[in-house]
Coordinates of C-alpha atoms in Angstrom, one line a residue:
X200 CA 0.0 0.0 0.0
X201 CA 1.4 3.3 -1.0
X202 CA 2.3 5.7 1.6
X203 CA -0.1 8.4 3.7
X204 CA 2.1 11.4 2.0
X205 CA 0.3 10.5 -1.3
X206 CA -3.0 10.1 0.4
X207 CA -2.6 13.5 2.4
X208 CA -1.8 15.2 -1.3
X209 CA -4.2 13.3 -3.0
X210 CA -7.3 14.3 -0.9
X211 CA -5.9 17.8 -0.1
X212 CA -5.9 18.1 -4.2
X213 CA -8.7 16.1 -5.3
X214 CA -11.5 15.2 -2.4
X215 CA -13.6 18.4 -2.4
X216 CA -14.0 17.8 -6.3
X217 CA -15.0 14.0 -5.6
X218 CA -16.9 14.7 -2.9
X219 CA -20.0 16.6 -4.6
X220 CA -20.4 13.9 -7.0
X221 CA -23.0 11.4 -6.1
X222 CA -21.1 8.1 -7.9
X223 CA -19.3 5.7 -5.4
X224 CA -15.7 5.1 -6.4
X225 CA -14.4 1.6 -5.8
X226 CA -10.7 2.6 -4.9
X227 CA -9.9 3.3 -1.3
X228 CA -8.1 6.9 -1.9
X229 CA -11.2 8.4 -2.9
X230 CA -13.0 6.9 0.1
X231 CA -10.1 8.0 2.2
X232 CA -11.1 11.1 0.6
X233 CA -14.5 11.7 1.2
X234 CA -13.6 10.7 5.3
X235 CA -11.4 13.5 5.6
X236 CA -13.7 15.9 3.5
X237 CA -16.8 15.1 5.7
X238 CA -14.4 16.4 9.0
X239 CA -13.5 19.9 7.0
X240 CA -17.2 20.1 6.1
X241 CA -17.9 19.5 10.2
X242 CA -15.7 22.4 10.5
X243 CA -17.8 24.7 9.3
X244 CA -21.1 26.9 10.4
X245 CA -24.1 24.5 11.2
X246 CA -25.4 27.4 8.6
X247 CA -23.8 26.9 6.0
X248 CA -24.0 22.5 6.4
X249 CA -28.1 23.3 6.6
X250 CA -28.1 25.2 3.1
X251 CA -25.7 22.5 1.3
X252 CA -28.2 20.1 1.7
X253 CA -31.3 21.9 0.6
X254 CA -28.9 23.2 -2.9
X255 CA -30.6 20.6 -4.8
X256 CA -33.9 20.5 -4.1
X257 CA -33.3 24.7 -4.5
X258 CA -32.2 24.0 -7.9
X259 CA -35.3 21.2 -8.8
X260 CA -37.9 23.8 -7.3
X261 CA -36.6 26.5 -9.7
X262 CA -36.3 24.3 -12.8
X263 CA -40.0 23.4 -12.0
X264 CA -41.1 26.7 -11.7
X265 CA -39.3 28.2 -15.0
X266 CA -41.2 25.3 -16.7
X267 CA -44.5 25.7 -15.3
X268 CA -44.3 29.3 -15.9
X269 CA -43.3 29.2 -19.8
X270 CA -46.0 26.3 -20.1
X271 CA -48.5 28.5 -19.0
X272 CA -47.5 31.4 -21.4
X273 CA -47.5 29.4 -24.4
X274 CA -50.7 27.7 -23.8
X275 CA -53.0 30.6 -22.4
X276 CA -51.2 33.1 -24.9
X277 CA -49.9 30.7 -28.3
X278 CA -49.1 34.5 -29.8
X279 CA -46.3 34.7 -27.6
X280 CA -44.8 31.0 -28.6
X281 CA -42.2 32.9 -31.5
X282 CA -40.7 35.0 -28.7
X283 CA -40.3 32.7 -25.8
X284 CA -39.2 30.0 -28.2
X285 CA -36.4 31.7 -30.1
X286 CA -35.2 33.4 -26.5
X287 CA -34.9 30.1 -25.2
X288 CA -33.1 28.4 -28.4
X289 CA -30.9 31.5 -28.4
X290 CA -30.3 31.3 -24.9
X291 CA -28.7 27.8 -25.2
X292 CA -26.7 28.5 -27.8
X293 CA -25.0 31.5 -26.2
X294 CA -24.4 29.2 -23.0
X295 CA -22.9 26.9 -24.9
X296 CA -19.6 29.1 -25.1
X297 CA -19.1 28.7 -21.3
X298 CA -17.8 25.5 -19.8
X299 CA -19.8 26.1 -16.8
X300 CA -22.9 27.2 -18.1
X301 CA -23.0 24.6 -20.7
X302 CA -24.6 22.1 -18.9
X303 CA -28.0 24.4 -18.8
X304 CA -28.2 24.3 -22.8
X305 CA -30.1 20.9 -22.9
X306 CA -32.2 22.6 -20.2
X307 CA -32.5 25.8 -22.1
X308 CA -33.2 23.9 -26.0
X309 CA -35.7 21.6 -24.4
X310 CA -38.1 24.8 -22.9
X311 CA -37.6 26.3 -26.3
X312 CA -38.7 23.3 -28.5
X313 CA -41.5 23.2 -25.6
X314 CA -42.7 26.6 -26.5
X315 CA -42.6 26.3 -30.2
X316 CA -44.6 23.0 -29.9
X317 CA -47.3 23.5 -26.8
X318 CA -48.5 26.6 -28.6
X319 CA -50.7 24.9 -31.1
X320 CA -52.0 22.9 -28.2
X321 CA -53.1 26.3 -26.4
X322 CA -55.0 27.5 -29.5
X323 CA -56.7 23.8 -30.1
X324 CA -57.9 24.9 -26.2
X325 CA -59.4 27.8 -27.2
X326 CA -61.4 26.2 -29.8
X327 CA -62.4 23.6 -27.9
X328 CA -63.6 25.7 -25.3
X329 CA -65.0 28.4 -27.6
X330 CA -67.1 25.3 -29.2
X331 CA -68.8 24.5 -25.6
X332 CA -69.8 28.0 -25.0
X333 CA -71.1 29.1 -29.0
X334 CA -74.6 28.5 -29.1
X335 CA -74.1 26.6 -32.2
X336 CA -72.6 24.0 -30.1
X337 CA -69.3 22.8 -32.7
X338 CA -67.2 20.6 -31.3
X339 CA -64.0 19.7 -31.6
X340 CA -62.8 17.4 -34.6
X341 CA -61.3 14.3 -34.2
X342 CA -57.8 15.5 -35.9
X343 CA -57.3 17.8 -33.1
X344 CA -57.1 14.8 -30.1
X345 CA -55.1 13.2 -32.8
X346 CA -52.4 16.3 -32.4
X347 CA -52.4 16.0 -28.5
X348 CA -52.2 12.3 -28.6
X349 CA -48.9 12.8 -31.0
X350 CA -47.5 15.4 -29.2
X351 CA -48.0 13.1 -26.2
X352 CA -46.5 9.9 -28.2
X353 CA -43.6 12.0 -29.7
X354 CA -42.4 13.5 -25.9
X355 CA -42.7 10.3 -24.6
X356 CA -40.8 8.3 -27.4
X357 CA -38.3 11.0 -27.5
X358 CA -37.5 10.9 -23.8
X359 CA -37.0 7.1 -23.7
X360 CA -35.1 6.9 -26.4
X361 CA -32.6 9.3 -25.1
X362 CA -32.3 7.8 -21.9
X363 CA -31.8 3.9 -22.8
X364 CA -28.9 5.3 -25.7
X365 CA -25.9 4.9 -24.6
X366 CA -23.1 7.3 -24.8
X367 CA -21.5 5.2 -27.5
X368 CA -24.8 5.5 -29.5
X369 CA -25.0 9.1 -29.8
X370 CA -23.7 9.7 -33.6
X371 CA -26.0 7.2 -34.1
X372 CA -29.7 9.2 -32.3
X373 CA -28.3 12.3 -33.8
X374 CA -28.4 10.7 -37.4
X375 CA -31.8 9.1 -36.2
X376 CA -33.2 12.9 -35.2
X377 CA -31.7 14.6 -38.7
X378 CA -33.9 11.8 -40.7
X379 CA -37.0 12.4 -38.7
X380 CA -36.7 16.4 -39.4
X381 CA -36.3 15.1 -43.0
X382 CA -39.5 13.0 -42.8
X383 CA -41.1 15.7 -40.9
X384 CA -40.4 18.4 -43.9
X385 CA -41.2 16.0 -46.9
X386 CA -44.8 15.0 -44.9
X387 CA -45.8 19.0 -44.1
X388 CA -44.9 19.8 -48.4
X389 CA -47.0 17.0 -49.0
X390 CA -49.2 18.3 -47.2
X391 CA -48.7 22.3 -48.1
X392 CA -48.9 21.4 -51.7
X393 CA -52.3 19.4 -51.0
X394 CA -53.8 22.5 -49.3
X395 CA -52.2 24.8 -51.9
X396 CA -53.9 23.1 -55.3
X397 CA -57.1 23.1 -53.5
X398 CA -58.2 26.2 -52.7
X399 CA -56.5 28.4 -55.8
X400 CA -56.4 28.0 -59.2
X401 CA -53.4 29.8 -60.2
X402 CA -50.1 29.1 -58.7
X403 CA -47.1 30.8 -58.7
X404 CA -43.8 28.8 -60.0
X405 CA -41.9 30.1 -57.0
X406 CA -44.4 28.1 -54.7
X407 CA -44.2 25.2 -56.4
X408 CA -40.4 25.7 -55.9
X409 CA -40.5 26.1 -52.3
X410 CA -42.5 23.0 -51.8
X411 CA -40.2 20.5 -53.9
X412 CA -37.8 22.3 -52.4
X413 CA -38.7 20.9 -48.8
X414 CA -39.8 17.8 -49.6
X415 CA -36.7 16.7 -52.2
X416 CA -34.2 18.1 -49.5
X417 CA -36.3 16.3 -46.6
X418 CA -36.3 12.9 -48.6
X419 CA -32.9 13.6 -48.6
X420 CA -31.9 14.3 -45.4
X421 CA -34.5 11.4 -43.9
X422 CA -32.9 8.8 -46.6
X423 CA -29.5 9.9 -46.1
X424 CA -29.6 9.6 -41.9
X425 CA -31.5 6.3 -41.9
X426 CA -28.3 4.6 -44.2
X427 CA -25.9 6.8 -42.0
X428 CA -27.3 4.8 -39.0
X429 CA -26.8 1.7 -40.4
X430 CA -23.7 2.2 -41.6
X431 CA -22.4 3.4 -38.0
X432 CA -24.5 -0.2 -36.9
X433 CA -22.2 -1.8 -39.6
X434 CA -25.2 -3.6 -41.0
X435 CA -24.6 -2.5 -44.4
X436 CA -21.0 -2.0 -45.4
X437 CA -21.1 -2.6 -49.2
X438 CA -19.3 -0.1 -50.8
X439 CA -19.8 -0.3 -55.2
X440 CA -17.1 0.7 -57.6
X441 CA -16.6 3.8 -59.3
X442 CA -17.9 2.3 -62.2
X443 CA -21.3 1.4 -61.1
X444 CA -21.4 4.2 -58.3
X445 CA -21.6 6.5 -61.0
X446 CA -24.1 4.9 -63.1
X447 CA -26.7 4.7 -59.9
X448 CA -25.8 8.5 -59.4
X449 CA -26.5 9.9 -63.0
X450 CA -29.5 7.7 -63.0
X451 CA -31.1 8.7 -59.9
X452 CA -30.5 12.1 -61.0
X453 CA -31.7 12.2 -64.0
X454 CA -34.9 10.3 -62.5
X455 CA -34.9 13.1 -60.0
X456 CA -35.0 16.2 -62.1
X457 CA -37.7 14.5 -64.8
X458 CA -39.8 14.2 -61.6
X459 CA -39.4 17.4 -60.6
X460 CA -40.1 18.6 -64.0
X461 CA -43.2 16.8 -64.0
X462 CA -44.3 18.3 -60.8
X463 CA -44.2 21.6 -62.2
X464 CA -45.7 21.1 -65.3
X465 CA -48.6 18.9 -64.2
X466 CA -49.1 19.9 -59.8
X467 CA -50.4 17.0 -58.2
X468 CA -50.2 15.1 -55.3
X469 CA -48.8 12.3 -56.8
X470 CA -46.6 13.8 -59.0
X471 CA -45.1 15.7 -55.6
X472 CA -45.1 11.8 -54.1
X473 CA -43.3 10.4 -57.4
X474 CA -40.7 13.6 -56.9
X475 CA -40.0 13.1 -53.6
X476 CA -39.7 9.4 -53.4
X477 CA -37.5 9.5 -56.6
X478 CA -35.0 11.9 -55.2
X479 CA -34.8 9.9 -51.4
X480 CA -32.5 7.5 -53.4
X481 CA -29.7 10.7 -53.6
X482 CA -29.6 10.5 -50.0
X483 CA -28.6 6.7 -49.9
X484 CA -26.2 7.6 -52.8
X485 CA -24.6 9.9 -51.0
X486 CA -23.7 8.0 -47.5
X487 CA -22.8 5.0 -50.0
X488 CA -19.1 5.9 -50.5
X489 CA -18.2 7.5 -47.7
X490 CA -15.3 6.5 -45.7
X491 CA -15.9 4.8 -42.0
X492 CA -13.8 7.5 -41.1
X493 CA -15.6 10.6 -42.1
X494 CA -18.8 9.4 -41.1
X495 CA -19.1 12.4 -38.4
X496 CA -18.4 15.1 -41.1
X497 CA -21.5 13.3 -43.3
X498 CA -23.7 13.5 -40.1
X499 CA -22.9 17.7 -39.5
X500 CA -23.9 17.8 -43.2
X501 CA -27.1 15.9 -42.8
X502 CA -27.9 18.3 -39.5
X503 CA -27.3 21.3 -42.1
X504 CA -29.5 19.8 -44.7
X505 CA -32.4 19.4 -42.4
X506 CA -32.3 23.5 -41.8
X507 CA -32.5 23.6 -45.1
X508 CA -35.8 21.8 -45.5
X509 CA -37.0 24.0 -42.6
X510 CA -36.0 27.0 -44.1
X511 CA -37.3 26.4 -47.5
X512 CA -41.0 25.7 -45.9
X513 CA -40.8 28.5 -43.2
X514 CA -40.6 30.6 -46.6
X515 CA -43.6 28.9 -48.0
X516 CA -46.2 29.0 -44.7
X517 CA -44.3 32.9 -43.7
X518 CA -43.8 31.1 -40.2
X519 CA -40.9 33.2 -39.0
X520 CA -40.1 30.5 -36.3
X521 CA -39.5 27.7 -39.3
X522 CA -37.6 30.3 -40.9
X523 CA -35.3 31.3 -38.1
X524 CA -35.0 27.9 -36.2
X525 CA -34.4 26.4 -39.5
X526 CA -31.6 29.4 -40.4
X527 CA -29.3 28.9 -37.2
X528 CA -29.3 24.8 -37.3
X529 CA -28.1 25.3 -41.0
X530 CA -25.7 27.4 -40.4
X531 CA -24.4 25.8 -37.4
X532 CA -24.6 22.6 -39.0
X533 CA -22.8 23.8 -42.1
X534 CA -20.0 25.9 -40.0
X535 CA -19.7 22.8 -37.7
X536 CA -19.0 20.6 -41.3
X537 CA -16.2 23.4 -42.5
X538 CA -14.0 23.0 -39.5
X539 CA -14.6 19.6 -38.7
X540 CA -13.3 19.2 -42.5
X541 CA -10.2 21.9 -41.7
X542 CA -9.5 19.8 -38.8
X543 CA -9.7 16.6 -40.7
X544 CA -7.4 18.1 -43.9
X545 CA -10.5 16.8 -45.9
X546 CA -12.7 18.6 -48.4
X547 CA -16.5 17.7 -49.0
X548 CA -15.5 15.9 -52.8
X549 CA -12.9 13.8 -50.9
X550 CA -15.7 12.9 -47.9
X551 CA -17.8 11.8 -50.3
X552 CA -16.0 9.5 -52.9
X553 CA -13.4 8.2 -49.8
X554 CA -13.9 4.7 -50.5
X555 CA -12.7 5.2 -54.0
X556 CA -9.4 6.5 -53.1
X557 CA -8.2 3.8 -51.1
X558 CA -6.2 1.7 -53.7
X559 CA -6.8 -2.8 -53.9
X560 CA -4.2 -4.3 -52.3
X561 CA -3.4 -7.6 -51.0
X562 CA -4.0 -8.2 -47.3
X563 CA -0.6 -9.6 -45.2
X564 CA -0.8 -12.6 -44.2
X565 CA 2.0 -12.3 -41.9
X566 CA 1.8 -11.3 -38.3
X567 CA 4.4 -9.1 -37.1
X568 CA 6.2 -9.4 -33.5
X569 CA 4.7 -7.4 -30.7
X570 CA 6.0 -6.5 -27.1
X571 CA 2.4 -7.7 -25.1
X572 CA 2.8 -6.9 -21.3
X573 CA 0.0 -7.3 -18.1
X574 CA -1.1 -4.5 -16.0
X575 CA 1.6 -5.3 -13.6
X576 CA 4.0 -4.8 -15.5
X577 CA 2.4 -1.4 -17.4
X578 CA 2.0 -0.1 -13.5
X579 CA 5.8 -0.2 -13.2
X580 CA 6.3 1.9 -16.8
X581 CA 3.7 3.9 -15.1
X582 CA 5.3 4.6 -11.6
X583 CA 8.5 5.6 -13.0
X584 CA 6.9 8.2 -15.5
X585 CA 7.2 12.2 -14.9
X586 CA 4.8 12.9 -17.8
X587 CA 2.1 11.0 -19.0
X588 CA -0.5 11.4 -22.0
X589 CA -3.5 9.5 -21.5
X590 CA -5.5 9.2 -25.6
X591 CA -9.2 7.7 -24.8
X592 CA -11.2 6.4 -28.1
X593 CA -14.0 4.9 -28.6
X594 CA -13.2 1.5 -27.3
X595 CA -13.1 3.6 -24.0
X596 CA -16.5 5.2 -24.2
X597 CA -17.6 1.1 -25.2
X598 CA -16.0 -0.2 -21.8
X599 CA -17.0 2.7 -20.0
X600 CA -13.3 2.6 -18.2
X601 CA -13.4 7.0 -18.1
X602 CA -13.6 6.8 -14.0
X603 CA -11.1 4.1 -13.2
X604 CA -9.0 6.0 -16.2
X605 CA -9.3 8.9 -14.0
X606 CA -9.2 7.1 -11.1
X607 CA -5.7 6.5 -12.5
X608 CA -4.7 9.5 -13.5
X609 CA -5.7 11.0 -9.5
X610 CA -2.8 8.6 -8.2
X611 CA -0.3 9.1 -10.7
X612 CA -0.7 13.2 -10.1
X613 CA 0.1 12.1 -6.4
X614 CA 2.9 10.6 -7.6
X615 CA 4.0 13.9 -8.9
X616 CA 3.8 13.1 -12.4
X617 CA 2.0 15.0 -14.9
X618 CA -1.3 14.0 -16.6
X619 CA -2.9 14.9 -19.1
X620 CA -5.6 13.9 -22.1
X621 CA -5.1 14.4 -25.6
X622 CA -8.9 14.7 -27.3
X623 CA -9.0 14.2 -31.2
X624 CA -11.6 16.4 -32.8
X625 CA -13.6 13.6 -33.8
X626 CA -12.9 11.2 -30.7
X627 CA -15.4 8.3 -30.2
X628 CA -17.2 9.4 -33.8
X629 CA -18.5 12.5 -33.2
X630 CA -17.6 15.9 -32.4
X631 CA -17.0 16.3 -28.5
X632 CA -18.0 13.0 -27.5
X633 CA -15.1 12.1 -25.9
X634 CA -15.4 15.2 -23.6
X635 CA -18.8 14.7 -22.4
X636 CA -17.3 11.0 -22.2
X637 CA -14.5 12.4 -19.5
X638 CA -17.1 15.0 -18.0
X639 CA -18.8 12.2 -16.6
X640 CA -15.9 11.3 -14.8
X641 CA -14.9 14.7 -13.3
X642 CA -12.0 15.6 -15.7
X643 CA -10.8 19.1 -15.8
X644 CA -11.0 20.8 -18.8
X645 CA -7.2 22.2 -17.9
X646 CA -6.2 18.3 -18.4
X647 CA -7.8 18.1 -21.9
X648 CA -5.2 19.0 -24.9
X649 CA -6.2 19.7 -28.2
X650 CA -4.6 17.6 -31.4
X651 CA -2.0 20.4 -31.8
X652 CA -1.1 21.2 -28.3
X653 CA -0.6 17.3 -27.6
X654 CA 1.7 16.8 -30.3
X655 CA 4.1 19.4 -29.5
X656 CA 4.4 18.0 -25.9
X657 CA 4.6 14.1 -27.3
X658 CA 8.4 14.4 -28.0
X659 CA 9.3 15.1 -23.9
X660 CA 6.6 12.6 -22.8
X661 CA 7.7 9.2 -20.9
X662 CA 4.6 7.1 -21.5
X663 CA 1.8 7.8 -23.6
X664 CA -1.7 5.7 -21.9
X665 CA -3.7 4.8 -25.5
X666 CA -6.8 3.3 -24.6
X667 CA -9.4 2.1 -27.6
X668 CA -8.5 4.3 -29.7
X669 CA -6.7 3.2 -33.1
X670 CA -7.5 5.2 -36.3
X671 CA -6.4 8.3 -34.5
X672 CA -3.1 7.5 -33.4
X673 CA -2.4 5.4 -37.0
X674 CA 1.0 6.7 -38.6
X675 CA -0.5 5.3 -41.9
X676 CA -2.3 8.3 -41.8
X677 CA 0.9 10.1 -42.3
X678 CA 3.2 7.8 -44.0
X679 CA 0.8 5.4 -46.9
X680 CA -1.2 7.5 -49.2
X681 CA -3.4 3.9 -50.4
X682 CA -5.3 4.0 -47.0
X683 CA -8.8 5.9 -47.0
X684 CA -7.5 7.8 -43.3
X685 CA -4.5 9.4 -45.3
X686 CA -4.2 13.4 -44.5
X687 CA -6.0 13.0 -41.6
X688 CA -4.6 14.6 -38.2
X689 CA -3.5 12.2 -35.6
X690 CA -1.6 11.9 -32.4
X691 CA 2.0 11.3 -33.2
X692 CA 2.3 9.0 -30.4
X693 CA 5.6 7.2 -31.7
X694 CA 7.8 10.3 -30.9
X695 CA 6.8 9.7 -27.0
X696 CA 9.4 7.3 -25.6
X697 CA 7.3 4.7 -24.5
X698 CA 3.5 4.0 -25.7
X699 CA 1.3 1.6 -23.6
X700 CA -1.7 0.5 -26.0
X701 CA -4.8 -1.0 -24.4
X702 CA -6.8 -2.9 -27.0
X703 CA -8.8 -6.2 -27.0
X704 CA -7.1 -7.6 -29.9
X705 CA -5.1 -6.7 -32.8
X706 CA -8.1 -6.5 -35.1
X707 CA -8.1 -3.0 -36.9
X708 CA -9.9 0.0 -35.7
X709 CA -13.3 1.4 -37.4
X710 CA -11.4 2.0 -40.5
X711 CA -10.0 -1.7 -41.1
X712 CA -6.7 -0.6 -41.4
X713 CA -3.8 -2.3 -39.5
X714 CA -1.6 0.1 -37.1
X715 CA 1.8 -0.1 -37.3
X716 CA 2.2 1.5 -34.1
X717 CA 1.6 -1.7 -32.4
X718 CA 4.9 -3.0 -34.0
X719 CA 7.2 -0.3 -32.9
X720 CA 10.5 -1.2 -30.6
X721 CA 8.6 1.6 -27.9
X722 CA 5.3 -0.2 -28.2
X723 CA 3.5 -2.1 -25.5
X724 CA 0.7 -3.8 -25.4
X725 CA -1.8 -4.7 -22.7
X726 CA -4.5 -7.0 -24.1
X727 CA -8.2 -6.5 -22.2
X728 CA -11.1 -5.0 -21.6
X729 CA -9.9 -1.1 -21.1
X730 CA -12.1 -1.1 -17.8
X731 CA -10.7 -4.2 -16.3
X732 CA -7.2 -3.4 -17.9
X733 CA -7.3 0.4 -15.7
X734 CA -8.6 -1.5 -12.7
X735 CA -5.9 -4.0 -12.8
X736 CA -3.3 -1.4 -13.0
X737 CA -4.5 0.5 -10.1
X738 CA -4.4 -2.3 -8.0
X739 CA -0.6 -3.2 -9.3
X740 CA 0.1 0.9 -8.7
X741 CA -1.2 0.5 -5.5
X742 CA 1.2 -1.8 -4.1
X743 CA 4.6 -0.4 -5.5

């Protein structure tokens, strides 16, 4: 057992931190922790002990009361939905550029798309209740229960969902939520164009442009998340030739603009259904080639085409929420797809025909030499280390090993050794995964480095701590131009002197392309779970 200096540091460093998180911690330093914590806290004013423990139910009361209150608005008074829904929308976006306040954004979003939505059900209130008090005595049509009930359905759905996803999941929801905004725009043009060709007998061209509009780029969007989700799933992982890639394109386009053309020369519902349906394929032709690596880039792109059907039919129906709601996720999903592609030295033509850059070649049969060590023996590298890099991935976020890592990374700052994480931009397959990944586990965001940072402090690091991650730390990416990763950024881990790699096996990463990291003279290997792997070498760091 390791000495009560480190403890002393430890808990004077780390305990308060632990201490107003309600997860238990398995390793005895944190509980060591918490006891010595508990006697500062006994220190203070009976006062201020009486008001800790009332914080959250403070906080609960308060978030009740905020919803309650902008319920009531938006039901009693629908004409003030616009306002209190774009406030709200904007409000989380601007918290969003805090660390500290971005944990209220989900909080702020959710009131917003609570006030754009309930409003409809506080004028279908009115008319229900104006229909009991006329003398002609109306009631209520059917269709309008039907809105409550989905309104009901969708809320419900919606919060299930999200709560039995896992974090590994997540690229996959989001991809799930773009395609139903796409099915959502393509039904409400359908729709539109229906109400449209009924009641006038002229029609301008530009509105029959703003309703194919909506509908072909919803199709699109809807088409092109659903194929995204099952690509991420790895259920379908064909991936055609060049050859007959191009003849589905030019024929699905072609198909698509003769319906299109049809629509406008002849408006009718089923010439708008023929249109749309046609021009869904585009969506399934564009996910079709693309890389496994530049999957998150395709689902920013997606999250910027579904603004775009919003936009398009906030035009149409002069709905200035459509409009503006529709405007910023376009934008911010466009913006988001420009620096994820700066970050990832890739441009939109090479994301989308990836697969066909990556050359045939013949798979090696031949299994190179590694170093494999056990946990043991990485505790000893480990000990001994005055700077340490620790590079999570997505095998991390699937073993859920981000607290013992941290755990971990607590004993070795005891040890007077310097820790710190390297995050790739597109860590565990999505933009900032990996940090809400570590948040969950109480990492500082002074311990996170960026791509750039990390590599400049790679060359005077003593062990670098790779755990599931492979694609991002693949010198191939550097060095063979036949692989589909080439150009991308990654953590030049073989200039560290020495590298401990967690992995299961030596299968490839999400790309299928072999690491030659794992064969370098500085390269260890620790073959496990990544949770089991951390816990062992705690327990083996313990005892030196």
């Amino acid at each position: 057992m390791y000495s009560k200096l480190c403890f002393e540091r430890l808990v004077e460093n780390y305990s308060c931190k632990f201490s107003k998180n309600n997860q238990q911690y398995p390793s005895i330093v944190l509980v060591y922790g918490v006891y010595l914590n508990s006697k500062r806290s006994a220190m203070n004013t009976s006062q201020n002990y009486f008001w800790d423990n009332f914080r959250p139910l403070k906080t609960s009361v308060l978030c009740g009361v905020v919803w309650g209150i902008s319920l009531g608005i938006v039901i009693f008074f629908p004409s003030l939905h616009a306002v209190l829904a774009l406030g709200w929308i904007l409000l989380a976006f601007e918290s969003l550029t805090s660390f500290k306040l971005a944990r209220y954004c989900a909080f702020a979003g959710k009131i917003g798309m609570m006030c754009a939505i309930f409003s409809y059900g506080g004028d279908f209130l009115k008319h229900h209740y104006a229909s009991f008090t006329s003398v002609s005595g109306h009631t209520l049509h059917w269709t309008s229960y039907g809105i409550y009930f989905a309104m009901i359905l969708g809320s419900l759905s919606g919060f299930i969902l999200a709560k039995r996803t896992s974090m590994t999941s997540l690229p996959q929801l989001m991809a799930l939520f773009h395609g139903l905004v796409g099915l959502g725009a393509a039904s409400i043009s359908v729709v539109l164009a229906k109400i449209h060709i009924q009641t006038l007998c002229v029609i301008p061209l530009s509105v029959f442009i703003e309703i194919l509009s909506g509908g072909v780029i919803g199709a699109i969007t809807c088409t092109g998340s659903v194929f995204a989700v099952l690509r991420l799933q790895n259920i379908i992982r064909y991936r055609p030739s060049l050859k007959i890639f191009l003849g589905m394109f030019f024929l699905a386009l072609g198909a698509s603009l003769a319906s299109a053309g049809w629509f406008i020369q002849v408006p009718s519902i089923v010439s708008l259904i023929v249109s749309i349906v046609v021009s869904s394929s585009l969506g399934v032709l564009m996910i079709l080639p693309v890389a496994g690596a530049d999957m998150p880039l395709v689902i920013s792109l997606l999250n910027s085409c579904s603004g775009w059907a919003c936009v398009s039919l906030g035009l149409y129906a002069n709905h200035p929420l459509l409009v503006v709601v529709g405007s910023i996720v376009w934008f911010s999903g466009g913006v988001l797809t420009f620096v994820m592609c700066k970050g990832m030295n890739r441009s939109l033509m090479r994301v989308f025909t990836g697969s066909f850059y990556q050359q045939s070649q013949a798979k090696a049969t031949v299994m190179l030499p590694v170093q494999s060590i056990s946990g043991e023996e990485a505790a000893f590298f480990l000990k001994s280390a005055e700077r340490v890099v620790i590079i999570p991935g997505y095998g991390a976020a699937v073993a859920q090993a981000q607290r013992p890592l941290q755990e971990l990374a607590l004993l070795l700052k005891a040890n007077h050794c310097d820790v710190k994480y390297g995050i790739h931009p597109v860590a565990g397959r999505m933009p900032g995964h990996m940090d809400i990944l570590l948040a969950q586990a109480n990492v500082s965001l002074e311990d996170m480095l960026e791509l750039e940072e990390a590599n400049r402090q790679l060359p005077d690091t003593d062990v670098v701590l790779i755990i599931g991650a492979n694609d991002t730390v693949n010198p191939a990416a550097e060095k063979d131009p036949s692989v589909e990763i080439y150009g991308m950024p990654i953590f030049q881990t073989y200039r560290a002197k020495k590298v401990l790699f967690i992995k299961r096996s030596m299968n490839p990463g999400y790309s299928g392309i072999d690491n030659p990291l794992c064969y370098l003279q500085n390269t260890y290997m620790v073959f496990g779970d990544g949770k089991k792997v951390c816990e062992d070498i705690l327990k083996a760091f313990s005892l030196l």
